[in-house]
JSON list of N, CA and C in Angstrom, two decimals:
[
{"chain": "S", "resi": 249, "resn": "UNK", "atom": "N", "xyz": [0.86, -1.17, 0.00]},
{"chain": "S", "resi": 249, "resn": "UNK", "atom": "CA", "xyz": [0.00, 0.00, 0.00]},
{"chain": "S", "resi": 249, "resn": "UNK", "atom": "C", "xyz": [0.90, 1.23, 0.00]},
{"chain": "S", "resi": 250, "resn": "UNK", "atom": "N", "xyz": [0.47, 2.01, -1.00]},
{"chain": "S", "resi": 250, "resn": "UNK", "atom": "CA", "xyz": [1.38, 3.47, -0.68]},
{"chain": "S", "resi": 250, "resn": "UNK", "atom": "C", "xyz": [1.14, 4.60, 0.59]},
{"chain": "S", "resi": 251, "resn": "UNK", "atom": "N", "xyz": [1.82, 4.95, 0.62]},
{"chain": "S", "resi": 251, "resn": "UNK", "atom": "CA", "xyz": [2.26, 6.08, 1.74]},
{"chain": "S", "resi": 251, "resn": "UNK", "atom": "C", "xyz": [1.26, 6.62, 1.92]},
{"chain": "S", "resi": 252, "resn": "UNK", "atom": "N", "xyz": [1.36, 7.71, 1.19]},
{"chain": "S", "resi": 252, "resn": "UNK", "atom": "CA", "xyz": [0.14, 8.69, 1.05]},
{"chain": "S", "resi": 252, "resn": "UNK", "atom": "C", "xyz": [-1.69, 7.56, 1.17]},
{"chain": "S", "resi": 253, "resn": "UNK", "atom": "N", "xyz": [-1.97, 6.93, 0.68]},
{"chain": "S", "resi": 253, "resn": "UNK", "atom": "CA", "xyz": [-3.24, 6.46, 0.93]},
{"chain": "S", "resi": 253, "resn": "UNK", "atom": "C", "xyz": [-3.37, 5.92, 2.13]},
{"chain": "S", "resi": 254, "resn": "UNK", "atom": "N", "xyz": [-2.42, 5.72, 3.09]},
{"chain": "S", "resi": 254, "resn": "UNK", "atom": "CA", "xyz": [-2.22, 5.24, 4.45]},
{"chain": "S", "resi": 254, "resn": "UNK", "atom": "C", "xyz": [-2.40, 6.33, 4.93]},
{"chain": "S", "resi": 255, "resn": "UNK", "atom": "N", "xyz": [-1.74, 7.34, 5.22]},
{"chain": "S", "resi": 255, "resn": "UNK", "atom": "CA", "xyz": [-1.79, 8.53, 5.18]},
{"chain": "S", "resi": 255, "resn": "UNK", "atom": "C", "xyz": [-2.79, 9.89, 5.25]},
{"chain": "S", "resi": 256, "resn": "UNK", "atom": "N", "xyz": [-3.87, 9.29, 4.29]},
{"chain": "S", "resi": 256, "resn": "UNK", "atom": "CA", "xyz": [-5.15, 9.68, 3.95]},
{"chain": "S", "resi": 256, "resn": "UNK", "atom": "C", "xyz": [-6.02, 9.50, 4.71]},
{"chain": "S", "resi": 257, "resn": "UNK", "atom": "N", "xyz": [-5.83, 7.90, 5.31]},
{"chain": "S", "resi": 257, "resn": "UNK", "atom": "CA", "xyz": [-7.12, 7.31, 5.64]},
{"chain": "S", "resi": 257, "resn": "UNK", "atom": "C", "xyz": [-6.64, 7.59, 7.28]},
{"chain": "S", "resi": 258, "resn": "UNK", "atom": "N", "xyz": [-5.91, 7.69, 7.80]},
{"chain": "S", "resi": 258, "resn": "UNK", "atom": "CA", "xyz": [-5.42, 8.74, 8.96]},
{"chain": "S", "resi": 258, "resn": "UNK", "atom": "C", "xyz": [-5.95, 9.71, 9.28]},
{"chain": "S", "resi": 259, "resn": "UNK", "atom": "N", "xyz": [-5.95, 10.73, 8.12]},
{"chain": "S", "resi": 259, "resn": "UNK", "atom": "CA", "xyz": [-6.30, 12.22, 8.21]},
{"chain": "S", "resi": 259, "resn": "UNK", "atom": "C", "xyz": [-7.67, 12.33, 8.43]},
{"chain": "S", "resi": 260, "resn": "UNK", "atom": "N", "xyz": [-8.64, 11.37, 7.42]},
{"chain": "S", "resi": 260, "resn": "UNK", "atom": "CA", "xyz": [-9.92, 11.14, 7.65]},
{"chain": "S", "resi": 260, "resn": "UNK", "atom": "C", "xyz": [-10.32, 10.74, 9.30]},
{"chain": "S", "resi": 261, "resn": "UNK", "atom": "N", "xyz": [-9.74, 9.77, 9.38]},
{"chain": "S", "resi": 261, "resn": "UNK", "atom": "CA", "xyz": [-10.42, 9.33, 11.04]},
{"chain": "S", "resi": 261, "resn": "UNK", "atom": "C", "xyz": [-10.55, 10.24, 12.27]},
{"chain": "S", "resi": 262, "resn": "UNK", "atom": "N", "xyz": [-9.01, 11.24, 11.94]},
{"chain": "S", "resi": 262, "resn": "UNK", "atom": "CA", "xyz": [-8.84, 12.46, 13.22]},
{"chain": "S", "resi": 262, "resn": "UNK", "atom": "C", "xyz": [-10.17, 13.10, 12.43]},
{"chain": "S", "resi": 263, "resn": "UNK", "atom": "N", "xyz": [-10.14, 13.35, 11.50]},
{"chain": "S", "resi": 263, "resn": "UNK", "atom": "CA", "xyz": [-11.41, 14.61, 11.04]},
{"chain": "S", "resi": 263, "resn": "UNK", "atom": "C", "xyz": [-12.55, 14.08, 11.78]},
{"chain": "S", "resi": 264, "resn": "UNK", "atom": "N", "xyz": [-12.96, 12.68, 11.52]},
{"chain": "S", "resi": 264, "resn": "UNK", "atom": "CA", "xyz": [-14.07, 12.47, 12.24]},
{"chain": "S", "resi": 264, "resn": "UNK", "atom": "C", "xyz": [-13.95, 12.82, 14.04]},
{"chain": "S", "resi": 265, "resn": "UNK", "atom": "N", "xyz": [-13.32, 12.36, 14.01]},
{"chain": "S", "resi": 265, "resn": "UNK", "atom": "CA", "xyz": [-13.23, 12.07, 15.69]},
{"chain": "S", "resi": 265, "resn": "UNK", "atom": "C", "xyz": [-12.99, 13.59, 16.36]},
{"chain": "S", "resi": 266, "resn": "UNK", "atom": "N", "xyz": [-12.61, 14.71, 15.64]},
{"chain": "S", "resi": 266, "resn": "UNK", "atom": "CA", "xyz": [-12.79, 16.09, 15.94]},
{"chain": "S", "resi": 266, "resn": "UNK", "atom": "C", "xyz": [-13.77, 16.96, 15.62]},
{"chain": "S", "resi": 267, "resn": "UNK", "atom": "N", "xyz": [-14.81, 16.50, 14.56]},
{"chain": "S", "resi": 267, "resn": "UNK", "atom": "CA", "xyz": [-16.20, 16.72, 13.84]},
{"chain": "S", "resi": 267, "resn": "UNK", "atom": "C", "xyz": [-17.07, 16.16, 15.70]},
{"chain": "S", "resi": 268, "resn": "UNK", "atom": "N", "xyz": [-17.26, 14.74, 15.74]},
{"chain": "S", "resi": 268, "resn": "UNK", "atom": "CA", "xyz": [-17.82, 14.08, 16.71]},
{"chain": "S", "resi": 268, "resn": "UNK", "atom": "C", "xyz": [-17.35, 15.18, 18.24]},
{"chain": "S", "resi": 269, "resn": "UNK", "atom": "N", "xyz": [-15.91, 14.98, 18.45]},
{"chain": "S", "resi": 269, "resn": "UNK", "atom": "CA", "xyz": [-15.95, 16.76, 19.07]},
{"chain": "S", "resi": 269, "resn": "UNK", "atom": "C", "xyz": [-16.72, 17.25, 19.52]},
{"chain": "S", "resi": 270, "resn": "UNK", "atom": "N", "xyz": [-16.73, 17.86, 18.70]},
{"chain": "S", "resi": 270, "resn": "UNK", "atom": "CA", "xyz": [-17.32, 19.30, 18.42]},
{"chain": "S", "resi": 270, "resn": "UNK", "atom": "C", "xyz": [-18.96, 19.37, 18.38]},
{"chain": "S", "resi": 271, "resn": "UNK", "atom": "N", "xyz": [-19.67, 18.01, 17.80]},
{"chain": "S", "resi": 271, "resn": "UNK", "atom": "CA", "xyz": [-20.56, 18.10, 17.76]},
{"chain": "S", "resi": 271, "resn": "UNK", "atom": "C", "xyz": [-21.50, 17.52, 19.53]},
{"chain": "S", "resi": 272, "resn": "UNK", "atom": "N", "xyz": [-20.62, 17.16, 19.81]},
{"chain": "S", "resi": 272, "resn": "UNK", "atom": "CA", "xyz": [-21.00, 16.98, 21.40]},
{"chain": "S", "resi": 272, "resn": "UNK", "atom": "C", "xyz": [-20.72, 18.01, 22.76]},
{"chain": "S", "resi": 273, "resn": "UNK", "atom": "N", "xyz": [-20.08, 19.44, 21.86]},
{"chain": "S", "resi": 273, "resn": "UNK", "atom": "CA", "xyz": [-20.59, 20.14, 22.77]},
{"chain": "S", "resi": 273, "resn": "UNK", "atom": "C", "xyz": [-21.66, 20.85, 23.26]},
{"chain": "S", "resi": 274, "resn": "UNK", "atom": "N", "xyz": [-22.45, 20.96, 24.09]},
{"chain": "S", "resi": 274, "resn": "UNK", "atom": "CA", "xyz": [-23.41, 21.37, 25.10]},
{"chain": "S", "resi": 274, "resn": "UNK", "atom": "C", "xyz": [-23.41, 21.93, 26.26]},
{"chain": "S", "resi": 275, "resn": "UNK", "atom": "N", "xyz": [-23.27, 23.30, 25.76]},
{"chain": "S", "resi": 275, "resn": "UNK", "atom": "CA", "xyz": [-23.25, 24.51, 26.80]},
{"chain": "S", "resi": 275, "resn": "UNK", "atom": "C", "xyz": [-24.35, 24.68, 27.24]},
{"chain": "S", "resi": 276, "resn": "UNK", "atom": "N", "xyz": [-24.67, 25.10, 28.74]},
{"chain": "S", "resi": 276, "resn": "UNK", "atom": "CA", "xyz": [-25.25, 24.94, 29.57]},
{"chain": "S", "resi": 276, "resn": "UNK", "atom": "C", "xyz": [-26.11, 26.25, 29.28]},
{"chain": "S", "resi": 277, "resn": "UNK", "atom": "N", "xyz": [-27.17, 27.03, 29.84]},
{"chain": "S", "resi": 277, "resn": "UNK", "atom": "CA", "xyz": [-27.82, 27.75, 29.68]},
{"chain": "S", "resi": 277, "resn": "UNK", "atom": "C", "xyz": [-26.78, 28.70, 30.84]},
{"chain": "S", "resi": 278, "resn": "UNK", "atom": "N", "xyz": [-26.62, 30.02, 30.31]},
{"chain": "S", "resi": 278, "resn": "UNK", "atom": "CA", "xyz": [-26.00, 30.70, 30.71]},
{"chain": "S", "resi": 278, "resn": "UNK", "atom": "C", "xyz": [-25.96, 31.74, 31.56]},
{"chain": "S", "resi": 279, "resn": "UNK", "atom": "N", "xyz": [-25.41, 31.59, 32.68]},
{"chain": "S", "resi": 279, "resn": "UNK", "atom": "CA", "xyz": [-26.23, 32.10, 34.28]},
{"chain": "S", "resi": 279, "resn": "UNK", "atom": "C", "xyz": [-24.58, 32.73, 34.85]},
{"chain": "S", "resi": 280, "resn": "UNK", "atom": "N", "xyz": [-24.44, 33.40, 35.60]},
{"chain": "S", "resi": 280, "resn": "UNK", "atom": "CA", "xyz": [-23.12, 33.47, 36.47]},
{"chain": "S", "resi": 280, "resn": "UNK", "atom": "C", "xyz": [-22.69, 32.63, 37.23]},
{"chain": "S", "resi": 281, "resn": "UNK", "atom": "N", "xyz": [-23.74, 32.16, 37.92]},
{"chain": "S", "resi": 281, "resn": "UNK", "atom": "CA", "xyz": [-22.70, 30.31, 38.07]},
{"chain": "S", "resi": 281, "resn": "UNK", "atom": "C", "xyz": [-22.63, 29.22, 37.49]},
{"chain": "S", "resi": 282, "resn": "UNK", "atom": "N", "xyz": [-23.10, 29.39, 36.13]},
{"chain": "S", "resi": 282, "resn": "UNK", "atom": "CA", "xyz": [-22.36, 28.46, 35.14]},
{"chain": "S", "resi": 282, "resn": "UNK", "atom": "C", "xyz": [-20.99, 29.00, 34.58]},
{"chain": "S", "resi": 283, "resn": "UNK", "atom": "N", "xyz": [-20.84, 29.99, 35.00]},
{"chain": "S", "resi": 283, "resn": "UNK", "atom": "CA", "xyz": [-19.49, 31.00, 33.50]},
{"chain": "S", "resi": 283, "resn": "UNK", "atom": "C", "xyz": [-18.41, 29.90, 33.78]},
{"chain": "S", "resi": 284, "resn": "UNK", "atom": "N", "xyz": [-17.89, 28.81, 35.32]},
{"chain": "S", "resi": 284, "resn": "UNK", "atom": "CA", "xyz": [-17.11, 28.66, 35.01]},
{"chain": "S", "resi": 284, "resn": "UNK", "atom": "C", "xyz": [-17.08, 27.36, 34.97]},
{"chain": "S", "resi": 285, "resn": "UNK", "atom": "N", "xyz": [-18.31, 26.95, 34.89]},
{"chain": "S", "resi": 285, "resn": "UNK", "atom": "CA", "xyz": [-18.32, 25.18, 34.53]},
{"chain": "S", "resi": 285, "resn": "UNK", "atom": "C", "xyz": [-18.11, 25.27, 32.78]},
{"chain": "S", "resi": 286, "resn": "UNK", "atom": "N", "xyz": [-18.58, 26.47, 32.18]},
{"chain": "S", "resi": 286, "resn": "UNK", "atom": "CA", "xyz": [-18.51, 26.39, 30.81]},
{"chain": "S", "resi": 286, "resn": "UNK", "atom": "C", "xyz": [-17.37, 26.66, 30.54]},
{"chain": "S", "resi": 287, "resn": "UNK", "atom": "N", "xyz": [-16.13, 27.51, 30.99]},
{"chain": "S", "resi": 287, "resn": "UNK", "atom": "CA", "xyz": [-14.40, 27.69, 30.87]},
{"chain": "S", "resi": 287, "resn": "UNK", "atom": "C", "xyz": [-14.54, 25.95, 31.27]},
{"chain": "S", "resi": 288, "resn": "UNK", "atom": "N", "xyz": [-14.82, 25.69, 32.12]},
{"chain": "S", "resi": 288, "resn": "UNK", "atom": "CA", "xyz": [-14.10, 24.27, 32.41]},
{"chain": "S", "resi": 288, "resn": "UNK", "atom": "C", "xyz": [-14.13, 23.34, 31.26]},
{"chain": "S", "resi": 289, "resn": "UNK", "atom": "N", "xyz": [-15.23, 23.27, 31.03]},
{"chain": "S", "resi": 289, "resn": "UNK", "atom": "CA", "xyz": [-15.37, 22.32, 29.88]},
{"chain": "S", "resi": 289, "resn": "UNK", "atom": "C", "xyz": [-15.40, 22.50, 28.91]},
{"chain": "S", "resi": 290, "resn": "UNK", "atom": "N", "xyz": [-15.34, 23.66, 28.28]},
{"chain": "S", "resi": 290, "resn": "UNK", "atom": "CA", "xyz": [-14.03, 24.58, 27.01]},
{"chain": "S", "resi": 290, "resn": "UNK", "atom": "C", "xyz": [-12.99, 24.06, 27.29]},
{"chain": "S", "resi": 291, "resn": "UNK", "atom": "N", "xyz": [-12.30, 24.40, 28.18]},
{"chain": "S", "resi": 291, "resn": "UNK", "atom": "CA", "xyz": [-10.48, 24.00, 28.67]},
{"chain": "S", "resi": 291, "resn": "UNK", "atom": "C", "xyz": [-10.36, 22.18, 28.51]},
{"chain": "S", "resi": 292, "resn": "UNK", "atom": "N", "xyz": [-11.60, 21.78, 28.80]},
{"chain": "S", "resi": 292, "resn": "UNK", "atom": "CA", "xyz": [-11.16, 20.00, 28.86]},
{"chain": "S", "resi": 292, "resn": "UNK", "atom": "C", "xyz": [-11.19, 20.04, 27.05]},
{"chain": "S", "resi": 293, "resn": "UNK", "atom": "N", "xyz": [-12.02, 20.26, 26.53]},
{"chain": "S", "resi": 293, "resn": "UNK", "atom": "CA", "xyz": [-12.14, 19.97, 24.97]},
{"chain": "S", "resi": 293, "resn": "UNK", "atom": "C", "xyz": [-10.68, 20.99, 24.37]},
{"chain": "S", "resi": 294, "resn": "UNK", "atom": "N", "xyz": [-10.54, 22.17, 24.89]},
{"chain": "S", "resi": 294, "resn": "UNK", "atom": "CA", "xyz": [-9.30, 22.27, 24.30]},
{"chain": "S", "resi": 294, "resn": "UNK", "atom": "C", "xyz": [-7.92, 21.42, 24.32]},
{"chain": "S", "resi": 295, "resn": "UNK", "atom": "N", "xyz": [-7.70, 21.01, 25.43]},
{"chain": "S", "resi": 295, "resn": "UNK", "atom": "CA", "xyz": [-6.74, 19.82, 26.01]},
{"chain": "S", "resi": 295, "resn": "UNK", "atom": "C", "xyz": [-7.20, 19.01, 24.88]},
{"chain": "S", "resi": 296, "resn": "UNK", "atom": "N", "xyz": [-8.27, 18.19, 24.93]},
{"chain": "S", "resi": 296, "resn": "UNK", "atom": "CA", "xyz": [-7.98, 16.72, 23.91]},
{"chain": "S", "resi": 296, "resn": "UNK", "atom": "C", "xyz": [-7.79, 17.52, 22.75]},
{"chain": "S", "resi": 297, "resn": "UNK", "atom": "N", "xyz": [-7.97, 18.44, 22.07]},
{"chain": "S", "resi": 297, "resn": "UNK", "atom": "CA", "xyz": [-7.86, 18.67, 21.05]},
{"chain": "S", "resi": 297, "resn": "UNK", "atom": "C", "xyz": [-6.03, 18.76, 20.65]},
{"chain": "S", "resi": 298, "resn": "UNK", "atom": "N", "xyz": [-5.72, 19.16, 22.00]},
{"chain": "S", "resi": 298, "resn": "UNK", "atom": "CA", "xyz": [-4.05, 19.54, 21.51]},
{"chain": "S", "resi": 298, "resn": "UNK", "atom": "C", "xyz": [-3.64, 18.06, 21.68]},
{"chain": "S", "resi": 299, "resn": "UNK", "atom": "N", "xyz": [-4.32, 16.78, 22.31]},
{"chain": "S", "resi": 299, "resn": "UNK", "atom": "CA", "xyz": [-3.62, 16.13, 22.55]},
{"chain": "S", "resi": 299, "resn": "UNK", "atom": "C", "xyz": [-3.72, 15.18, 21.29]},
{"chain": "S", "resi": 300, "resn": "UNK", "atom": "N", "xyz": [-4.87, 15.09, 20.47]},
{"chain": "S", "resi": 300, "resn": "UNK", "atom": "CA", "xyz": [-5.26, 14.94, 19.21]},
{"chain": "S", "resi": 300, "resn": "UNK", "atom": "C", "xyz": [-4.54, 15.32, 18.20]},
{"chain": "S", "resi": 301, "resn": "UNK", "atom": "N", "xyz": [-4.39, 16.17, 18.03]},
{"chain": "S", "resi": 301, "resn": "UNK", "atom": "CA", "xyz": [-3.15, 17.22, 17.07]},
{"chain": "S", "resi": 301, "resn": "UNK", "atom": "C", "xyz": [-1.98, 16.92, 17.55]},
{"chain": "S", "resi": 302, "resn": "UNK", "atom": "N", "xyz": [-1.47, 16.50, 18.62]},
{"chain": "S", "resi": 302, "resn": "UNK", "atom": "CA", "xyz": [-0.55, 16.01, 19.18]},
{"chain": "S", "resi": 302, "resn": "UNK", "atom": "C", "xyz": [0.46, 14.51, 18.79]},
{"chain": "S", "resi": 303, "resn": "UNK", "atom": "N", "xyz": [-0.97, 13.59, 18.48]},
{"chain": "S", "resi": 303, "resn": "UNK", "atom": "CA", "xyz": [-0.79, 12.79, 18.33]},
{"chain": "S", "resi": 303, "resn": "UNK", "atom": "C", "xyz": [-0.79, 12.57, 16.66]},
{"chain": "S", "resi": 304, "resn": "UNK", "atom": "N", "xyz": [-1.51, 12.82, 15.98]},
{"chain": "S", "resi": 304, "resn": "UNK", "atom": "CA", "xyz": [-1.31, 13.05, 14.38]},
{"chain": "S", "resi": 304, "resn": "UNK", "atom": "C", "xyz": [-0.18, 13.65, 14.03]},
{"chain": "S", "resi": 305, "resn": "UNK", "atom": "N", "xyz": [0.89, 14.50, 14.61]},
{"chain": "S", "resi": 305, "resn": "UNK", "atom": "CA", "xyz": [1.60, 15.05, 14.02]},
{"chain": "S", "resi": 305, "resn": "UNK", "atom": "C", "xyz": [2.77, 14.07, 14.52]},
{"chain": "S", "resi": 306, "resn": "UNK", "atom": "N", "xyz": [2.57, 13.30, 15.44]},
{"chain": "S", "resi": 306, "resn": "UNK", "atom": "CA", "xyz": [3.69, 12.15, 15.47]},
{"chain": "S", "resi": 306, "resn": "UNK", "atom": "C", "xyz": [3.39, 11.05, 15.05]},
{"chain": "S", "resi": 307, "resn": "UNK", "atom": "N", "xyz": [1.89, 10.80, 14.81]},
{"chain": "S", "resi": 307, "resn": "UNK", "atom": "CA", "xyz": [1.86, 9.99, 13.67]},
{"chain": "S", "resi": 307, "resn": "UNK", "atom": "C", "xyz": [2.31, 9.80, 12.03]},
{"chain": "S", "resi": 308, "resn": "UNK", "atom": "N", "xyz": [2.54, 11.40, 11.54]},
{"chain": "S", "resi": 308, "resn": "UNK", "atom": "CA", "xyz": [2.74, 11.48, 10.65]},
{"chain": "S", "resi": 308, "resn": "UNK", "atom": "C", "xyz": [4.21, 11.32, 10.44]},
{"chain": "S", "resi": 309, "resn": "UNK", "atom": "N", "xyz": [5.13, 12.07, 11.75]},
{"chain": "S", "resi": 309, "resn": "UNK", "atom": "CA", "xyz": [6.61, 12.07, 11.48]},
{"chain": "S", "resi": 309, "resn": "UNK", "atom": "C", "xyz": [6.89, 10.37, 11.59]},
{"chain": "S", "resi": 310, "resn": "UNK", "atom": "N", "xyz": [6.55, 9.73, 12.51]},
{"chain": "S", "resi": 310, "resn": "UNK", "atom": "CA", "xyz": [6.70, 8.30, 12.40]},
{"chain": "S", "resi": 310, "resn": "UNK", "atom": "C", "xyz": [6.48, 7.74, 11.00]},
{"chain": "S", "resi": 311, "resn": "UNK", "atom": "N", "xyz": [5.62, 8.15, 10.62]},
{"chain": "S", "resi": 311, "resn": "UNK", "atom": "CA", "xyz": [5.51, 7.35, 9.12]},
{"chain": "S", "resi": 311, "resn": "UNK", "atom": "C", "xyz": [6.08, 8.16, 7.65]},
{"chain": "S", "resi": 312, "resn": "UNK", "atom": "N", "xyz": [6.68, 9.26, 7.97]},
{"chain": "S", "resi": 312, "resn": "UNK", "atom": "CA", "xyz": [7.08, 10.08, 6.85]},
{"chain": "S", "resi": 312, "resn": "UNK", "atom": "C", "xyz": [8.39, 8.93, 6.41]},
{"chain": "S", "resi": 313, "resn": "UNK", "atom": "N", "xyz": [9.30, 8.40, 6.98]},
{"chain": "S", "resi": 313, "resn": "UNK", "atom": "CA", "xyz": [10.61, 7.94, 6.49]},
{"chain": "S", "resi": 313, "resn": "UNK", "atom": "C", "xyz": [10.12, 6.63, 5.26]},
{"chain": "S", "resi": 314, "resn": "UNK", "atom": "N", "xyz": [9.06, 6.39, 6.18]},
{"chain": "S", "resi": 314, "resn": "UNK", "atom": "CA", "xyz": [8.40, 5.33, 4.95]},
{"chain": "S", "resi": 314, "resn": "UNK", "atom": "C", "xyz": [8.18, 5.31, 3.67]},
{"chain": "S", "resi": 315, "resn": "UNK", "atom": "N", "xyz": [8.36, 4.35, 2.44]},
{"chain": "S", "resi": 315, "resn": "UNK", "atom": "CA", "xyz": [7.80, 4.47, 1.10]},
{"chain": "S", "resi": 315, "resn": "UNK", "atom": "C", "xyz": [6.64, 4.18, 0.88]},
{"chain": "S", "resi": 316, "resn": "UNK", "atom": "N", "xyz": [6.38, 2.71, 1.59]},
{"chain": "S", "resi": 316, "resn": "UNK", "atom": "CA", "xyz": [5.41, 1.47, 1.20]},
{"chain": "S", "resi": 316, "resn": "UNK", "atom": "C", "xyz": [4.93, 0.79, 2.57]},
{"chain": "S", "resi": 317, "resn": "UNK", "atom": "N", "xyz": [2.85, 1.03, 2.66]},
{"chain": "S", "resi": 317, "resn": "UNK", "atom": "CA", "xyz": [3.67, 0.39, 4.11]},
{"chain": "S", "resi": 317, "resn": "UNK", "atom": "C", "xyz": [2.67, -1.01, 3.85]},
{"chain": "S", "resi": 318, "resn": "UNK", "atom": "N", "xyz": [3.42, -2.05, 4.33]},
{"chain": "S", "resi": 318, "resn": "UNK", "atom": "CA", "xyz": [2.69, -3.51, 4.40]},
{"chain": "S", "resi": 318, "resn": "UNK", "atom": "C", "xyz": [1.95, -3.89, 5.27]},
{"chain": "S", "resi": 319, "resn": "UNK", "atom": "N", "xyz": [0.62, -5.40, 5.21]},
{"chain": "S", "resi": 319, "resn": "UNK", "atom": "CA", "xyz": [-0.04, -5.15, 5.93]},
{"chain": "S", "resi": 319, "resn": "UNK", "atom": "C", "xyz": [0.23, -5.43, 7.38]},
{"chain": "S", "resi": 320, "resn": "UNK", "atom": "N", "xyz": [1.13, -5.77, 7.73]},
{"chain": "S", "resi": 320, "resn": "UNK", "atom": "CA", "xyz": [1.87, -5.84, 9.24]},
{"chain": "S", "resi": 320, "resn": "UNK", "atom": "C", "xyz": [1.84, -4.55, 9.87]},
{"chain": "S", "resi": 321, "resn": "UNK", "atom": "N", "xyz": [2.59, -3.39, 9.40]},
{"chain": "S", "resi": 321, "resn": "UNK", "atom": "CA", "xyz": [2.48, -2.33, 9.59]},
{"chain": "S", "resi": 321, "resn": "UNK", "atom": "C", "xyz": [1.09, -1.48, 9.96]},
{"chain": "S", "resi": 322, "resn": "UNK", "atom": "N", "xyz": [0.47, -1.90, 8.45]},
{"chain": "S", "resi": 322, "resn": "UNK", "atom": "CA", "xyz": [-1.14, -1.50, 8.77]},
{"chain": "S", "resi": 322, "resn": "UNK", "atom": "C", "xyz": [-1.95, -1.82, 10.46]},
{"chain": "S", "resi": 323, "resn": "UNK", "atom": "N", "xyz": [-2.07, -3.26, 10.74]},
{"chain": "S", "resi": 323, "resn": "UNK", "atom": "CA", "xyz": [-2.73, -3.83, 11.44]},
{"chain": "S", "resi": 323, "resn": "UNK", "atom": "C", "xyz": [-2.09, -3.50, 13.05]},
{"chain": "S", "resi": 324, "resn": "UNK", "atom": "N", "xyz": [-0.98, -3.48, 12.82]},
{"chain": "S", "resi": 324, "resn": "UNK", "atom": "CA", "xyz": [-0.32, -2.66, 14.36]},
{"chain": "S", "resi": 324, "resn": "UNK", "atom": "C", "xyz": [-0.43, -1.52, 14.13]},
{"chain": "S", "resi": 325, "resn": "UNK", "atom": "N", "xyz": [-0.55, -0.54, 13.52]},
{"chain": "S", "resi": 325, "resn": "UNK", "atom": "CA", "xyz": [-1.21, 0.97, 13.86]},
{"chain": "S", "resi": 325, "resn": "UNK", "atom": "C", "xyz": [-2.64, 1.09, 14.09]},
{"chain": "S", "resi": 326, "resn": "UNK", "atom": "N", "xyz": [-3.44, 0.07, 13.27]},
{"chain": "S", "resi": 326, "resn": "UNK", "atom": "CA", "xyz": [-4.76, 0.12, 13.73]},
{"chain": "S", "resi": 326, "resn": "UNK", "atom": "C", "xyz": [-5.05, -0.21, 14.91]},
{"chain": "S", "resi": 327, "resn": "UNK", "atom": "N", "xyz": [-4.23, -1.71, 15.04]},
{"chain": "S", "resi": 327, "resn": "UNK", "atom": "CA", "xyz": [-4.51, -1.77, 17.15]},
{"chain": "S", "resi": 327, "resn": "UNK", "atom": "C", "xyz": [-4.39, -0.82, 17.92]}
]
């Protein structure tokens, strides 16, 4: 399998899984003692997000040296 289509199908999965995100946030109706349960749980979704982006961008340097990757390779990144 080539690089890049490994590669691809990577990029797709973070998209979902940061779409799904995003679409599960639910802010609370907005009162002065909610202001800081809603920072709170802004700040938790910002965290996974860096840790998300975090992790794709060492996914990608890990696999940049690569040409071709086989299905051995495949099946241990998917685990």
């Amino acid at each position: 399998m080539k690089k890049d289509r490994f590669e691809f199908f990577t990029d797709a999965v973070v998209a979902i899984i940061m779409t799904l995100m995003i679409l599960e946030i639910k802010l609370p109706d907005f009162h002065e003692d909610s202001f800081w349960m809603v920072i709170r749980q802004l700040a938790i979704y910002a965290l996974s997000f860096i840790i998300i982006a975090i992790t794709w961008l060492n996914h990608h340097a890990m696999f940049s040296p690569l040409e071709k990757i086989n299905l051995k390779i495949a099946w241990i990144n998917f685990a």
